[in-house]
mmCIF file of C-alpha atoms in Angstrom:
data_model
loop_
_atom_site.group_PDB
_atom_site.id
_atom_site.type_symbol
_atom_site.label_atom_id
_atom_site.label_comp_id
_atom_site.label_asym_id
_atom_site.label_seq_id
_atom_site.Cartn_x
_atom_site.Cartn_y
_atom_site.Cartn_z
ATOM 1 C CA MET A 1 25.544 -81.559 -74.987
ATOM 2 C CA ASN A 2 23.237 -81.864 -77.998
ATOM 3 C CA PRO A 3 22.042 -78.746 -79.888
ATOM 4 C CA GLU A 4 18.481 -79.028 -78.574
ATOM 5 C CA THR A 5 19.634 -79.094 -74.942
ATOM 6 C CA LEU A 6 22.034 -76.212 -75.567
ATOM 7 C CA ALA A 7 19.289 -74.105 -77.145
ATOM 8 C CA SER A 8 16.977 -74.874 -74.228
ATOM 9 C CA LEU A 9 19.673 -73.846 -71.742
ATOM 10 C CA GLN A 10 20.298 -70.593 -73.629
ATOM 11 C CA THR A 11 16.584 -69.813 -73.578
ATOM 12 C CA LEU A 12 16.460 -70.581 -69.854
ATOM 13 C CA LEU A 13 19.402 -68.285 -69.086
ATOM 14 C CA GLN A 14 17.981 -65.505 -71.241
ATOM 15 C CA GLU A 15 14.541 -65.567 -69.656
ATOM 16 C CA MET A 16 15.931 -65.940 -66.132
ATOM 17 C CA GLY A 17 18.272 -63.035 -66.783
ATOM 18 C CA GLU A 18 15.301 -60.883 -67.823
ATOM 19 C CA ALA A 19 13.280 -62.083 -64.830
ATOM 20 C CA SER A 20 16.143 -61.219 -62.493
ATOM 21 C CA LEU A 21 15.670 -57.580 -63.543
ATOM 22 C CA SER A 22 12.175 -57.713 -62.035
ATOM 23 C CA THR A 23 13.660 -59.275 -58.898
ATOM 24 C CA LEU A 24 16.212 -56.459 -58.673
ATOM 25 C CA LEU A 25 13.502 -53.861 -59.310
ATOM 26 C CA ILE A 26 11.465 -55.184 -56.375
ATOM 27 C CA PHE A 27 14.606 -55.256 -54.237
ATOM 28 C CA PHE A 28 15.773 -51.701 -54.945
ATOM 29 C CA LEU A 29 12.332 -50.046 -54.891
ATOM 30 C CA THR A 30 11.532 -51.776 -51.607
ATOM 31 C CA LEU A 31 14.718 -50.374 -50.071
ATOM 32 C CA LEU A 32 14.206 -46.940 -51.622
ATOM 33 C CA PHE A 33 10.840 -46.491 -49.905
ATOM 34 C CA SER A 34 11.009 -48.751 -46.844
ATOM 35 C CA LEU A 35 14.281 -47.416 -45.396
ATOM 36 C CA PRO A 36 13.062 -43.803 -44.925
ATOM 37 C CA LEU A 37 9.541 -45.002 -44.052
ATOM 38 C CA GLY A 38 11.014 -47.313 -41.423
ATOM 39 C CA LEU A 39 12.826 -44.383 -39.808
ATOM 40 C CA LEU A 40 9.582 -42.393 -39.641
ATOM 41 C CA VAL A 41 7.802 -45.410 -38.153
ATOM 42 C CA ALA A 42 10.586 -45.772 -35.578
ATOM 43 C CA PHE A 43 10.087 -42.142 -34.517
ATOM 44 C CA GLY A 44 6.341 -42.769 -34.286
ATOM 45 C CA ARG A 45 6.928 -45.921 -32.250
ATOM 46 C CA ARG A 46 9.040 -43.911 -29.772
ATOM 47 C CA SER A 47 6.603 -40.998 -29.567
ATOM 48 C CA ARG A 48 5.447 -40.014 -26.108
ATOM 49 C CA TYR A 49 1.972 -39.373 -27.503
ATOM 50 C CA LYS A 50 -0.174 -42.500 -27.474
ATOM 51 C CA ILE A 51 -2.348 -41.184 -30.301
ATOM 52 C CA ILE A 52 0.744 -41.654 -32.478
ATOM 53 C CA SER A 53 2.576 -44.552 -30.841
ATOM 54 C CA LEU A 54 -0.410 -46.909 -30.446
ATOM 55 C CA PRO A 55 -1.454 -46.961 -34.151
ATOM 56 C CA VAL A 56 2.200 -47.339 -35.127
ATOM 57 C CA ARG A 57 2.617 -50.272 -32.733
ATOM 58 C CA PHE A 58 -0.513 -51.872 -34.202
ATOM 59 C CA TYR A 59 0.855 -51.409 -37.728
ATOM 60 C CA ILE A 60 4.158 -53.038 -36.734
ATOM 61 C CA LEU A 61 2.283 -55.908 -35.071
ATOM 62 C CA ILE A 62 0.217 -56.549 -38.216
ATOM 63 C CA MET A 63 3.185 -56.363 -40.580
ATOM 64 C CA ARG A 64 5.454 -58.563 -38.471
ATOM 65 C CA GLY A 65 2.732 -60.890 -37.225
ATOM 66 C CA THR A 66 1.220 -61.922 -40.566
ATOM 67 C CA PRO A 67 2.919 -63.654 -43.522
ATOM 68 C CA LEU A 68 4.245 -61.486 -46.336
ATOM 69 C CA MET A 69 2.462 -63.791 -48.765
ATOM 70 C CA LEU A 70 -0.869 -62.947 -47.127
ATOM 71 C CA GLN A 71 -0.051 -59.246 -47.347
ATOM 72 C CA LEU A 72 0.669 -59.617 -51.070
ATOM 73 C CA PHE A 73 -2.702 -61.268 -51.573
ATOM 74 C CA PHE A 74 -4.440 -58.541 -49.572
ATOM 75 C CA VAL A 75 -2.859 -55.656 -51.493
ATOM 76 C CA PHE A 76 -3.543 -57.189 -54.916
ATOM 77 C CA TYR A 77 -6.960 -58.739 -54.302
ATOM 78 C CA GLY A 78 -8.294 -56.850 -51.271
ATOM 79 C CA LEU A 79 -7.843 -53.156 -52.095
ATOM 80 C CA ASN A 80 -10.292 -53.193 -54.982
ATOM 81 C CA PRO A 81 -13.384 -54.464 -53.098
ATOM 82 C CA LEU A 82 -12.543 -52.384 -50.014
ATOM 83 C CA PHE A 83 -11.378 -49.084 -51.525
ATOM 84 C CA GLY A 84 -11.966 -49.378 -55.260
ATOM 85 C CA ILE A 85 -8.217 -49.401 -55.959
ATOM 86 C CA GLN A 86 -6.733 -52.050 -58.244
ATOM 87 C CA PRO A 87 -2.926 -51.859 -58.423
ATOM 88 C CA GLN A 88 -0.962 -53.593 -61.137
ATOM 89 C CA ARG A 89 0.813 -56.790 -60.122
ATOM 90 C CA MET A 90 4.241 -55.181 -59.803
ATOM 91 C CA GLN A 91 2.765 -52.180 -57.977
ATOM 92 C CA ALA A 92 1.006 -54.479 -55.527
ATOM 93 C CA ALA A 93 4.251 -56.348 -54.892
ATOM 94 C CA ILE A 94 6.162 -53.125 -54.219
ATOM 95 C CA ILE A 95 3.468 -51.785 -51.860
ATOM 96 C CA ALA A 96 3.328 -55.022 -49.866
ATOM 97 C CA PHE A 97 7.109 -55.339 -49.634
ATOM 98 C CA VAL A 98 7.577 -51.699 -48.620
ATOM 99 C CA LEU A 99 4.950 -51.845 -45.871
ATOM 100 C CA ASN A 100 6.297 -55.154 -44.580
ATOM 101 C CA TYR A 101 9.977 -54.256 -44.536
ATOM 102 C CA ALA A 102 9.402 -50.756 -43.163
ATOM 103 C CA ALA A 103 8.047 -52.399 -40.006
ATOM 104 C CA TYR A 104 11.153 -54.572 -39.604
ATOM 105 C CA PHE A 105 13.499 -51.691 -40.372
ATOM 106 C CA ALA A 106 11.640 -49.525 -37.850
ATOM 107 C CA GLU A 107 12.371 -51.963 -35.033
ATOM 108 C CA ILE A 108 16.026 -52.161 -36.078
ATOM 109 C CA TYR A 109 16.251 -48.367 -36.133
ATOM 110 C CA ARG A 110 14.544 -48.158 -32.744
ATOM 111 C CA GLY A 111 16.949 -50.645 -31.198
ATOM 112 C CA GLY A 112 19.902 -48.731 -32.589
ATOM 113 C CA ILE A 113 18.633 -45.343 -31.433
ATOM 114 C CA GLU A 114 17.826 -46.561 -27.936
ATOM 115 C CA SER A 115 21.286 -48.133 -27.608
ATOM 116 C CA ILE A 116 22.937 -44.702 -27.791
ATOM 117 C CA PRO A 117 23.575 -43.230 -24.300
ATOM 118 C CA GLU A 118 21.618 -40.098 -23.409
ATOM 119 C CA GLY A 119 24.956 -38.444 -22.724
ATOM 120 C CA GLN A 120 25.440 -38.096 -26.479
ATOM 121 C CA TYR A 121 22.467 -35.718 -26.615
ATOM 122 C CA GLU A 122 23.778 -33.836 -23.606
ATOM 123 C CA ALA A 123 27.176 -33.458 -25.306
ATOM 124 C CA GLY A 124 25.468 -32.079 -28.404
ATOM 125 C CA LYS A 125 23.560 -29.593 -26.276
ATOM 126 C CA VAL A 126 26.813 -28.401 -24.690
ATOM 127 C CA LEU A 127 28.232 -27.857 -28.196
ATOM 128 C CA GLY A 128 25.244 -25.688 -29.063
ATOM 129 C CA PHE A 129 23.481 -28.202 -31.306
ATOM 130 C CA THR A 130 19.708 -28.534 -31.398
ATOM 131 C CA ARG A 131 18.333 -31.990 -30.604
ATOM 132 C CA ALA A 132 17.736 -32.594 -34.328
ATOM 133 C CA GLN A 133 21.290 -31.546 -35.220
ATOM 134 C CA THR A 134 22.653 -33.768 -32.463
ATOM 135 C CA PHE A 135 20.693 -36.704 -33.815
ATOM 136 C CA PHE A 136 21.751 -36.350 -37.445
ATOM 137 C CA HIS A 137 25.365 -35.303 -36.875
ATOM 138 C CA ILE A 138 26.328 -37.270 -33.748
ATOM 139 C CA VAL A 139 23.818 -40.015 -32.984
ATOM 140 C CA LEU A 140 22.798 -41.235 -36.449
ATOM 141 C CA PRO A 141 26.319 -42.206 -37.636
ATOM 142 C CA GLN A 142 26.716 -44.314 -34.496
ATOM 143 C CA VAL A 143 23.278 -45.837 -35.007
ATOM 144 C CA VAL A 144 24.133 -46.759 -38.604
ATOM 145 C CA LYS A 145 27.278 -48.540 -37.436
ATOM 146 C CA ARG A 146 25.378 -50.536 -34.823
ATOM 147 C CA ILE A 147 22.496 -51.562 -37.079
ATOM 148 C CA LEU A 148 24.593 -52.668 -40.060
ATOM 149 C CA PRO A 149 24.667 -56.391 -39.107
ATOM 150 C CA PRO A 150 20.880 -56.755 -38.615
ATOM 151 C CA MET A 151 20.269 -54.578 -41.680
ATOM 152 C CA GLY A 152 22.540 -56.885 -43.681
ATOM 153 C CA ASN A 153 20.431 -59.848 -42.593
ATOM 154 C CA GLU A 154 17.240 -58.079 -43.682
ATOM 155 C CA PHE A 155 18.718 -57.144 -47.060
ATOM 156 C CA ILE A 156 19.709 -60.765 -47.684
ATOM 157 C CA THR A 157 16.257 -61.932 -46.604
ATOM 158 C CA LEU A 158 14.685 -59.399 -48.959
ATOM 159 C CA VAL A 159 16.594 -60.828 -51.921
ATOM 160 C CA LYS A 160 15.117 -64.247 -51.142
ATOM 161 C CA ASP A 161 11.651 -62.908 -50.265
ATOM 162 C CA THR A 162 11.293 -61.372 -53.730
ATOM 163 C CA SER A 163 10.447 -64.909 -54.846
ATOM 164 C CA LEU A 164 7.117 -64.546 -53.022
ATOM 165 C CA ALA A 165 5.961 -62.060 -55.666
ATOM 166 C CA GLN A 166 5.207 -65.055 -57.872
ATOM 167 C CA VAL A 167 2.053 -65.728 -55.840
ATOM 168 C CA ILE A 168 0.407 -62.774 -57.605
ATOM 169 C CA ALA A 169 1.998 -63.794 -60.936
ATOM 170 C CA VAL A 170 4.763 -61.202 -61.046
ATOM 171 C CA GLN A 171 7.275 -62.336 -63.675
ATOM 172 C CA GLU A 172 10.265 -62.493 -61.345
ATOM 173 C CA LEU A 173 13.085 -65.022 -61.137
ATOM 174 C CA MET A 174 11.315 -67.801 -59.247
ATOM 175 C CA HIS A 175 8.177 -67.540 -61.377
ATOM 176 C CA VAL A 176 10.198 -68.195 -64.540
ATOM 177 C CA THR A 177 12.171 -70.942 -62.772
ATOM 178 C CA GLU A 178 9.042 -72.882 -61.866
ATOM 179 C CA LYS A 179 7.650 -72.446 -65.383
ATOM 180 C CA PHE A 180 10.765 -73.961 -66.949
ATOM 181 C CA ALA A 181 11.050 -76.684 -64.321
ATOM 182 C CA SER A 182 7.464 -77.823 -64.862
ATOM 183 C CA SER A 183 7.685 -77.717 -68.681
ATOM 184 C CA SER A 184 11.012 -79.559 -68.921
ATOM 185 C CA VAL A 185 10.490 -81.829 -65.888
ATOM 186 C CA SER A 186 14.014 -80.965 -64.774
ATOM 187 C CA THR A 187 15.723 -79.642 -61.658
ATOM 188 C CA ILE A 188 18.307 -77.682 -63.673
ATOM 189 C CA PRO A 189 16.278 -74.417 -63.537
ATOM 190 C CA PHE A 190 16.326 -74.588 -59.732
ATOM 191 C CA PHE A 191 20.123 -74.940 -59.680
ATOM 192 C CA VAL A 192 20.442 -71.999 -62.073
ATOM 193 C CA ALA A 193 18.072 -69.918 -59.910
ATOM 194 C CA ALA A 194 20.156 -70.791 -56.849
ATOM 195 C CA VAL A 195 23.239 -69.413 -58.606
ATOM 196 C CA PHE A 196 21.393 -66.161 -59.424
ATOM 197 C CA TYR A 197 20.307 -65.721 -55.784
ATOM 198 C CA LEU A 198 23.772 -66.606 -54.473
ATOM 199 C CA VAL A 199 25.394 -64.023 -56.744
ATOM 200 C CA MET A 200 22.948 -61.305 -55.675
ATOM 201 C CA ASN A 201 23.387 -62.090 -52.002
ATOM 202 C CA GLY A 202 27.136 -62.287 -52.481
ATOM 203 C CA VAL A 203 27.097 -58.707 -53.747
ATOM 204 C CA VAL A 204 24.911 -57.607 -50.809
ATOM 205 C CA THR A 205 27.217 -59.319 -48.322
ATOM 206 C CA ARG A 206 30.269 -57.686 -49.872
ATOM 207 C CA CYS A 207 28.668 -54.238 -49.734
ATOM 208 C CA PHE A 208 27.906 -54.617 -46.029
ATOM 209 C CA THR A 209 31.411 -55.895 -45.317
ATOM 210 C CA VAL A 210 32.828 -52.745 -46.914
ATOM 211 C CA ALA A 211 30.315 -50.561 -45.041
ATOM 212 C CA GLU A 212 31.203 -52.141 -41.690
ATOM 213 C CA LYS A 213 34.896 -51.446 -42.308
ATOM 214 C CA LYS A 214 34.066 -47.856 -43.256
ATOM 215 C CA PHE A 215 32.225 -47.325 -39.981
ATOM 216 C CA SER A 216 34.766 -49.213 -37.881
ATOM 217 C CA TYR A 217 36.073 -45.961 -36.376
ATOM 218 C CA TYR A 218 32.886 -45.774 -34.272
ATOM 219 C CA ARG A 219 33.882 -48.097 -31.428
#
């Protein structure tokens, strides 16, 4: 490998390493906000009051029924003319990802909650627990165990979906990859990017494998 090629490869790895930090930032901030928001949305979706459940169902329909790329465009380009709000590129990406993934997480939560027999709540009542205490101390651990596989799929998808942030020019991993690929007319940046994504998803997969073993006593 000649010195020029080696220097180019070093520059590629350095810039892709820095860009991967933006990818990880999108990933972790999306989870930080969308996981609790998804639980609230799931409660709203299950509400007996239509004034709550109907708007929540409409929100879930919009988020799951339209492309994430379109939602990114709307948040970055549409909020300013409609509401006079102009988020920064990274802020727009985080907002769009959080709103999108909260809808998916909400349906996963709902499926997990509704899979728990009503007898669990009755047992909690016999033990003197309130319904809230029964949910958090008895039902929720069982729900977490049951939703781990679909949650793992969503986490892995999120790692890959972060590449969509490039459509609003966020300097994440795929944005830098395409820049190098077009300037060098080479496919090497794509192979390097694939390694970065595989490593990140390998870590996610390992974490969920450990979590599933930890919750294996709920059978």
